[in-house]
C-alpha positions as MATLAB code, in Angstrom:
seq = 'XXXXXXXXXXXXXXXXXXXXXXXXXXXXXXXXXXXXXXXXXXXXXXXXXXXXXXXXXXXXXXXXXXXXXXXXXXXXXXXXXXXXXXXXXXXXXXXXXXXXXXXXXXXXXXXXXXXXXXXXXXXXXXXXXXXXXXXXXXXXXXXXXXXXXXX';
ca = [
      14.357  -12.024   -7.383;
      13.699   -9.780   -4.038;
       9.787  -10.702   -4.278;
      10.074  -13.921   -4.216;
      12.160  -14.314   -1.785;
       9.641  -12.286    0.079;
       6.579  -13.898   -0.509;
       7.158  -16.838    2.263;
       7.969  -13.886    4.546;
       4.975  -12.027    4.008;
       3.051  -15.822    4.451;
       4.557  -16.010    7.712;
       4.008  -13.001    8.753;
       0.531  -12.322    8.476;
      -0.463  -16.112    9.735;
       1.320  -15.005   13.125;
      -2.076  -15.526   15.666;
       0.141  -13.882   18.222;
      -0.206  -10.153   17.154;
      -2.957   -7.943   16.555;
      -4.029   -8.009   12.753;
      -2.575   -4.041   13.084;
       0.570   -5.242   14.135;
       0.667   -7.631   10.945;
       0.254   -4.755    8.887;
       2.544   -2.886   10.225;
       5.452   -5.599   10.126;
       4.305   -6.149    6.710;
       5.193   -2.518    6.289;
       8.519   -2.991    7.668;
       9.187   -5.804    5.984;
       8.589   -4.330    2.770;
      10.367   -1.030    3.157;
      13.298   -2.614    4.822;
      13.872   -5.292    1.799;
      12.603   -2.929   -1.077;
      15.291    0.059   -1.856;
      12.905    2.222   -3.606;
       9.815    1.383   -1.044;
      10.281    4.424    0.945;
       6.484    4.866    2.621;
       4.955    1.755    3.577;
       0.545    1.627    4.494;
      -2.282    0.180    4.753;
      -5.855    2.413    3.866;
      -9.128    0.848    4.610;
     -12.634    2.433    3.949;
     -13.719    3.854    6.599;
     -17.243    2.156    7.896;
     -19.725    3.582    6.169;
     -18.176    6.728    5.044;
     -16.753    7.239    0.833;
     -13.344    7.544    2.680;
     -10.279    5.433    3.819;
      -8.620    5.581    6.942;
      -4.951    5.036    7.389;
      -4.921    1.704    9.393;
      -0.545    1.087    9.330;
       2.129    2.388    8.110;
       6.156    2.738    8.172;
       7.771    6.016    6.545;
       7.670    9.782    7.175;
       4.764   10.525    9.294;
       1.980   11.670    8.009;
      -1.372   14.083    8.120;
      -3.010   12.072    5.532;
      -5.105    9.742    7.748;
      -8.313   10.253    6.458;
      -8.704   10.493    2.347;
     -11.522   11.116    1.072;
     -12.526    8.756   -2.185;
     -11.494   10.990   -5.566;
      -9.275   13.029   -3.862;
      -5.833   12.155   -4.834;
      -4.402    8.497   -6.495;
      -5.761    6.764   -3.122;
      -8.965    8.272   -2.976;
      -9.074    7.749   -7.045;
      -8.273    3.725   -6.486;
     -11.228    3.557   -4.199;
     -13.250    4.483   -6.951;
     -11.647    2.895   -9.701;
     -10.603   -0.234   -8.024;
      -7.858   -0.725  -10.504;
      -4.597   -0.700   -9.620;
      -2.734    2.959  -10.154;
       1.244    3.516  -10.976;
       2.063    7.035  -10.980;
       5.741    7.537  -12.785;
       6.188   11.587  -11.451;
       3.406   12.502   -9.292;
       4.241   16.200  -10.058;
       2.502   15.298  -13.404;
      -0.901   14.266  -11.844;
      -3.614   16.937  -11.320;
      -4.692   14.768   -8.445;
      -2.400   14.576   -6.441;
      -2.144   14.869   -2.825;
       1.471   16.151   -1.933;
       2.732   13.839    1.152;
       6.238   14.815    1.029;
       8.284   17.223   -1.448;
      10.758   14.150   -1.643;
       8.499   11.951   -2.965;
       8.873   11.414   -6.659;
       6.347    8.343   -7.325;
       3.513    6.643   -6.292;
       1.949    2.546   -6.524;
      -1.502    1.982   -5.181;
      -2.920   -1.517   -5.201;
      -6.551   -2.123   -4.241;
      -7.162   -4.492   -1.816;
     -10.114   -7.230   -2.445;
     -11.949   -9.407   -0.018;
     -15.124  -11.362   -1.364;
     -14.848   -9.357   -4.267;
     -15.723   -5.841   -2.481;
     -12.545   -3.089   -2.902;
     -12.171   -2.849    1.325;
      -8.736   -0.979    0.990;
      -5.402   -0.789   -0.737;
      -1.698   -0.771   -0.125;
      -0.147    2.442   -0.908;
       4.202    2.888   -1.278;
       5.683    6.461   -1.954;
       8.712    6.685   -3.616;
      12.011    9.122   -3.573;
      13.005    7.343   -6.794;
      11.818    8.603  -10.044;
       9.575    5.910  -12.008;
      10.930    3.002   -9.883;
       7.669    0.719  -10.191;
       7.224   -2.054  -13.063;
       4.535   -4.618  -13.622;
       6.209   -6.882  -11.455;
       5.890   -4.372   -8.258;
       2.020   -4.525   -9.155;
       2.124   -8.085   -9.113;
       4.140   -8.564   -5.725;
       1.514   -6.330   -4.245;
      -1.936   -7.689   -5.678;
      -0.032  -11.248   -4.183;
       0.186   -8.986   -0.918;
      -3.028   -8.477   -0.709;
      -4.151  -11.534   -1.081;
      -2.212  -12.636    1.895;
      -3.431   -9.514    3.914;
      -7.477  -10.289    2.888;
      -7.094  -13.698    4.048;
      -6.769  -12.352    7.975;
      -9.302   -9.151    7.726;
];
């Protein structure tokens, strides 16, 4: 199975002193959108200080203008809120929706914990139609983890 092979990668990675914590993120990124066929937009979104936002911290995929999302708006700003986890099959089907690329066809966001407080999430666009399965969510949430551990 491709994610657990990847776990110990993912360990490694982010335990790496040597780079910034950004960096981490960013190979993390990589490392999951190089190793993941359907994975096609790789980030990171944090909230942003004291403002009901997040801020795009990393990422690997099609650039973007979404750096700043506010919370509500769209399934990132809606998991900021909810702080449950959010698969979205077709995101043509979802009112809320903020449209990052016409080639994207689905969307997994996974809120990201530390001492209990929702700080962030990790966020993977699709071009594949309904590609994401409980075991995705699972990989992720284990992400997470990791990634809380060096914030």
């Amino acid at each position: 199975m491709i994610f657990e092979d990847l776990k110990p990668k993912v360990e490694q990675l982010l335990k790496n002193n040597d780079i910034t914590v950004t960096e981490r993120l960013e190979l993390t990124c990589q490392l999951l959108k190089d190793n993941i066929n359907y994975y096609d937009w790789v980030g990171f979104y944090f909230k942003n200080g004291d403002k009901d936002e997040l801020k795009l911290r990393a990422y690997v995929g099609e650039e973007t203008d979404h750096i700043i999302i506010p919370f509500g708006k769209g399934i990132c700003g809606q998991v900021a809120v909810s702080n449950e986890n959010f698969v979205v099959p077709d995101v043509q089907a979802q009112d809320n929706y903020i449209a990052c690329s016409l080639t994207v066809k689905s969307e997994i966001v996974i809120p990201l914990f530390k001492n209990g407080e929702n700080i962030g999430q990790i966020d993977i666009d699709s071009e594949t139609p309904d590609p994401f399965t409980e075991k995705d969510e699972k990989f992720l949430e284990f992400v997470n983890q990791e990634v809380a551990k060096i914030l």
